[in-house]
């Protein structure tokens, strides 16, 4: 007699009382198509009992990395890719002290005007 595991001959190793049905693989699903700006189609599956408001209108398309919408005729616009900027490029864009002071003065002036418009109702 040979000593071994407790598996019954012909059974799958690792199979237990939880089958695919318990994991939800056989749940009713609906397919929703999305299209990105390049015309790529992506299909996502959602539970059939999910309300329509909970299904997103826009997703990220795995094909192109662009956003994809449910409306084929009006897909979201293509994302604008900006070139990489170095730290020095950002330093060159900084405002001068005079411009910074002018912006601060304008912001303070707007805040004071708003405060003057607010009057207590009591």
Coordinates of N, CA and C in Angstrom, one line a residue:
X1 N 0.8 -1.2 0.0 CA 0.0 0.0 0.0 C 0.9 1.2 0.0
X2 N 0.5 2.2 -0.8 CA 1.4 3.4 -0.9 C 0.8 4.5 0.0
X3 N 1.6 5.2 0.6 CA 1.2 6.4 1.4 C 1.3 7.6 0.6
X4 N 0.2 8.4 0.6 CA 0.2 9.6 -0.2 C -0.7 10.7 0.4
X5 N -1.1 11.6 -0.5 CA -2.0 12.6 -0.1 C -3.5 12.1 0.0
X6 N -4.3 13.0 0.4 CA -5.7 12.5 0.6 C -6.6 12.8 -0.6
X7 N -6.0 13.1 -1.7 CA -6.8 13.4 -2.9 C -7.4 12.2 -3.4
X8 N -8.7 12.3 -3.8 CA -9.4 11.2 -4.5 C -8.9 11.1 -5.9
X9 N -8.7 9.9 -6.4 CA -8.2 9.7 -7.7 C -9.2 10.3 -8.7
X10 N -8.7 11.1 -9.6 CA -9.5 11.8 -10.6 C -9.9 13.2 -10.3
X11 N -9.7 13.5 -9.0 CA -10.2 14.9 -8.7 C -9.0 15.9 -8.9
X12 N -9.4 17.1 -9.1 CA -8.4 18.2 -9.3 C -7.7 18.5 -8.0
X13 N -6.5 18.7 -8.1 CA -5.8 19.1 -6.9 C -6.1 20.6 -6.6
X14 N -6.4 20.9 -5.4 CA -6.7 22.2 -5.0 C -8.2 22.6 -5.2
X15 N -9.0 21.7 -5.8 CA -10.4 22.1 -5.9 C -11.1 21.9 -4.6
X16 N -11.9 22.8 -4.2 CA -12.6 22.7 -2.9 C -14.1 22.9 -3.1
X17 N -14.7 23.2 -2.1 CA -16.2 23.4 -2.1 C -16.6 24.7 -2.9
X18 N -15.7 25.7 -3.1 CA -16.0 26.9 -3.8 C -15.7 26.7 -5.3
X19 N -16.6 26.7 -6.1 CA -16.4 26.6 -7.5 C -16.5 28.0 -8.2
X20 N -16.5 28.0 -9.5 CA -16.5 29.2 -10.2 C -17.8 30.0 -10.0
X21 N -18.9 29.3 -9.7 CA -20.2 29.9 -9.5 C -20.1 30.8 -8.2
X22 N -19.4 30.3 -7.2 CA -19.3 31.0 -6.0 C -18.4 32.3 -6.1
X23 N -17.6 32.3 -7.1 CA -16.7 33.5 -7.3 C -17.4 34.5 -8.2
X24 N -18.5 34.2 -8.8 CA -19.3 35.2 -9.6 C -18.9 35.2 -11.1
X25 N -18.2 34.1 -11.5 CA -17.8 34.1 -12.9 C -19.0 33.9 -13.8
X26 N -20.1 33.3 -13.3 CA -21.3 33.0 -14.1 C -22.4 34.0 -13.9
X27 N -22.1 35.1 -13.2 CA -23.1 36.2 -13.0 C -23.5 36.8 -14.4
X28 N -24.7 37.3 -14.5 CA -25.1 37.9 -15.7 C -24.4 39.2 -15.9
X29 N -23.9 39.5 -17.1 CA -23.1 40.7 -17.3 C -23.6 41.3 -18.6
X30 N -23.3 42.6 -18.7 CA -23.6 43.4 -19.9 C -22.3 43.9 -20.4
X31 N -22.1 44.0 -21.8 CA -20.9 44.5 -22.4 C -21.2 46.0 -22.8
X32 N -20.3 46.9 -22.4 CA -20.4 48.3 -22.7 C -19.2 48.7 -23.6
X33 N -19.4 49.3 -24.7 CA -18.3 49.6 -25.6 C -17.9 51.1 -25.4
X34 N -16.6 51.3 -25.4 CA -16.0 52.7 -25.3 C -15.2 52.9 -26.5
X35 N -15.1 54.2 -27.0 CA -14.2 54.5 -28.1 C -13.4 55.7 -27.7
X36 N -12.1 55.7 -28.0 CA -11.2 56.9 -27.7 C -11.1 57.7 -29.0
X37 N -10.3 58.8 -28.9 CA -10.2 59.8 -29.9 C -9.6 59.2 -31.2
X38 N -8.8 58.1 -31.1 CA -8.2 57.5 -32.3 C -9.1 56.5 -32.9
X39 N -10.3 56.2 -32.3 CA -11.2 55.2 -32.9 C -11.0 53.9 -32.3
X40 N -10.2 53.7 -31.3 CA -10.0 52.4 -30.7 C -11.2 52.0 -29.9
X41 N -11.6 50.7 -30.0 CA -12.8 50.3 -29.3 C -12.3 49.4 -28.1
X42 N -12.9 49.7 -26.9 CA -12.7 48.9 -25.7 C -14.0 48.4 -25.2
X43 N -14.1 47.2 -24.8 CA -15.3 46.6 -24.2 C -15.0 46.3 -22.8
X44 N -15.9 46.8 -21.9 CA -15.9 46.5 -20.5 C -17.1 45.8 -20.1
X45 N -17.1 44.9 -19.1 CA -18.2 44.1 -18.7 C -18.6 44.6 -17.3
X46 N -19.9 44.8 -17.1 CA -20.5 45.2 -15.8 C -21.6 44.2 -15.4
X47 N -21.9 44.1 -14.1 CA -23.0 43.3 -13.7 C -24.3 43.8 -14.3
X48 N -25.2 42.9 -14.7 CA -26.4 43.2 -15.4 C -27.3 44.0 -14.4
X49 N -27.3 43.8 -13.1 CA -28.2 44.5 -12.2 C -27.6 45.8 -11.8
X50 N -26.5 46.3 -12.3 CA -25.9 47.5 -11.9 C -26.7 48.7 -12.6
X51 N -27.1 49.7 -11.8 CA -27.9 50.8 -12.4 C -27.0 51.5 -13.4
X52 N -27.7 52.1 -14.4 CA -27.0 52.8 -15.5 C -26.2 54.0 -15.0
X53 N -26.6 54.6 -13.9 CA -25.8 55.7 -13.4 C -24.5 55.3 -12.9
X54 N -24.3 54.1 -12.5 CA -23.1 53.6 -11.9 C -22.0 53.2 -12.9
X55 N -22.5 53.0 -14.2 CA -21.6 52.7 -15.3 C -20.9 53.9 -15.7
X56 N -19.5 54.0 -15.7 CA -18.9 55.3 -16.0 C -19.0 55.6 -17.5
X57 N -19.1 56.9 -17.8 CA -19.2 57.4 -19.2 C -17.9 57.5 -19.8
X58 N -16.8 57.7 -19.1 CA -15.5 57.8 -19.6 C -14.5 56.9 -18.8
X59 N -13.7 56.2 -19.5 CA -12.7 55.3 -18.9 C -11.3 55.6 -19.6
X60 N -10.2 55.1 -19.1 CA -9.0 55.2 -19.8 C -8.8 54.0 -20.7
X61 N -8.5 54.2 -22.0 CA -8.4 53.2 -22.9 C -7.1 52.5 -22.8
X62 N -7.1 51.2 -22.6 CA -5.8 50.5 -22.4 C -5.0 50.4 -23.7
X63 N -5.7 50.6 -24.9 CA -5.0 50.5 -26.2 C -4.1 51.7 -26.4
X64 N -4.6 52.9 -26.2 CA -3.9 54.1 -26.5 C -3.5 54.9 -25.3
X65 N -4.1 54.6 -24.1 CA -3.9 55.4 -23.0 C -4.7 56.7 -22.9
X66 N -5.5 57.0 -23.9 CA -6.3 58.2 -24.0 C -7.7 57.9 -23.3
X67 N -8.4 58.9 -22.9 CA -9.7 58.6 -22.4 C -10.7 58.1 -23.5
X68 N -11.6 57.3 -23.1 CA -12.6 56.7 -24.0 C -14.0 56.9 -23.5
X69 N -14.9 57.3 -24.4 CA -16.3 57.5 -24.0 C -17.2 56.5 -24.6
X70 N -18.5 56.5 -24.1 CA -19.4 55.5 -24.6 C -20.1 56.0 -25.9
X71 N -20.0 57.3 -26.2 CA -20.6 57.8 -27.5 C -19.6 57.7 -28.6
X72 N -19.9 56.8 -29.6 CA -18.9 56.6 -30.7 C -18.8 57.8 -31.6
X73 N -19.9 58.6 -31.8 CA -19.8 59.8 -32.7 C -19.1 60.9 -32.0
X74 N -19.1 61.0 -30.7 CA -18.4 62.1 -30.0 C -17.5 61.6 -28.9
X75 N -16.3 61.0 -29.3 CA -15.4 60.5 -28.3 C -14.7 61.7 -27.7
X76 N -14.1 61.5 -26.5 CA -13.4 62.6 -25.8 C -12.2 63.1 -26.7
X77 N -11.9 64.3 -26.5 CA -10.8 64.9 -27.3 C -9.5 64.2 -26.9
X78 N -8.6 64.2 -27.9 CA -7.2 63.7 -27.7 C -6.5 64.5 -26.6
X79 N -5.8 63.8 -25.7 CA -5.1 64.4 -24.7 C -3.9 65.2 -25.3
X80 N -3.7 66.4 -24.7 CA -2.6 67.3 -25.2 C -1.3 66.9 -24.4
X81 N -0.4 66.4 -25.2 CA 0.9 66.0 -24.6 C 1.9 67.2 -24.6
X82 N 2.2 67.6 -23.4 CA 3.2 68.7 -23.2 C 4.6 68.1 -23.1
X83 N 5.6 68.8 -23.7 CA 6.9 68.4 -23.7 C 7.5 68.4 -22.2
X84 N 8.4 67.6 -22.0 CA 9.0 67.5 -20.6 C 9.8 68.8 -20.4
X85 N 9.6 69.3 -19.2 CA 10.4 70.5 -18.9 C 11.4 70.2 -17.8
X86 N 12.5 70.8 -17.9 CA 13.6 70.6 -16.9 C 13.3 71.6 -15.8
X87 N 14.0 71.4 -14.7 CA 13.9 72.4 -13.6 C 14.3 73.8 -14.0
X88 N 15.3 73.9 -14.8 CA 15.7 75.2 -15.3 C 14.7 75.9 -16.1
X89 N 13.9 75.2 -16.9 CA 12.8 75.8 -17.6 C 11.8 76.4 -16.7
X90 N 11.5 75.7 -15.6 CA 10.5 76.2 -14.7 C 11.1 77.5 -14.0
X91 N 12.4 77.5 -13.7 CA 13.0 78.6 -13.0 C 12.9 79.8 -13.9
X92 N 13.1 79.6 -15.2 CA 13.1 80.8 -16.1 C 11.7 81.4 -16.2
X93 N 10.7 80.5 -16.0 CA 9.3 81.0 -16.1 C 8.8 81.8 -14.8
X94 N 9.6 81.7 -13.8 CA 9.2 82.4 -12.5 C 9.0 83.9 -12.7
X95 N 8.1 84.4 -12.0 CA 7.9 85.9 -12.1 C 9.0 86.7 -11.4
X96 N 9.1 87.9 -11.8 CA 10.0 88.8 -11.1 C 9.4 89.2 -9.8
X97 N 10.1 89.9 -8.9 CA 9.6 90.3 -7.6 C 8.5 91.4 -7.9
X98 N 8.7 92.3 -8.9 CA 7.8 93.3 -9.2 C 6.4 92.7 -9.6
X99 N 6.5 91.7 -10.5 CA 5.2 91.1 -10.9 C 4.5 90.4 -9.8
X100 N 5.3 89.7 -8.9 CA 4.7 89.0 -7.8 C 4.0 90.0 -6.8
X101 N 4.7 91.2 -6.6 CA 4.1 92.2 -5.7 C 2.8 92.7 -6.4
X102 N 2.8 92.9 -7.7 CA 1.6 93.4 -8.4 C 0.5 92.4 -8.3
X103 N 0.8 91.1 -8.5 CA -0.3 90.1 -8.3 C -0.8 90.1 -6.9
X104 N 0.0 90.1 -5.9 CA -0.4 90.1 -4.6 C -1.3 91.3 -4.2
X105 N -0.9 92.5 -4.7 CA -1.7 93.7 -4.5 C -3.1 93.6 -5.2
X106 N -3.2 93.0 -6.4 CA -4.5 92.8 -7.1 C -5.3 91.9 -6.3
X107 N -4.8 90.8 -5.8 CA -5.5 89.8 -5.0 C -6.1 90.4 -3.7
X108 N -5.2 91.1 -3.0 CA -5.7 91.8 -1.8 C -6.8 92.8 -2.1
X109 N -6.7 93.5 -3.2 CA -7.7 94.5 -3.6 C -9.0 93.8 -3.8
X110 N -9.0 92.7 -4.5 CA -10.2 92.0 -4.8 C -10.8 91.4 -3.5
X111 N -10.0 90.9 -2.6 CA -10.5 90.4 -1.4 C -11.2 91.5 -0.5
X112 N -10.6 92.7 -0.5 CA -11.1 93.8 0.2 C -12.4 94.3 -0.4
X113 N -12.5 94.3 -1.7 CA -13.8 94.7 -2.4 C -14.9 93.7 -2.0
X114 N -14.6 92.4 -2.0 CA -15.6 91.4 -1.7 C -16.0 91.5 -0.2
X115 N -15.1 91.8 0.7 CA -15.4 91.9 2.1 C -16.4 93.1 2.2
X116 N -16.1 94.2 1.5 CA -17.0 95.4 1.6 C -18.4 95.1 1.1
X117 N -18.6 94.2 0.1 CA -19.9 93.9 -0.4 C -20.7 93.0 0.6
X118 N -20.0 92.2 1.4 CA -20.7 91.4 2.4 C -21.2 92.2 3.5
X119 N -22.5 92.3 3.7 CA -23.1 93.0 4.8 C -23.8 92.0 5.6
X120 N -23.8 92.2 7.0 CA -24.6 91.2 7.8 C -26.1 91.4 7.6
X121 N -26.8 90.3 7.6 CA -28.3 90.4 7.3 C -29.0 90.6 8.6
X122 N -28.4 90.4 9.8 CA -29.1 90.6 11.1 C -29.2 92.0 11.5

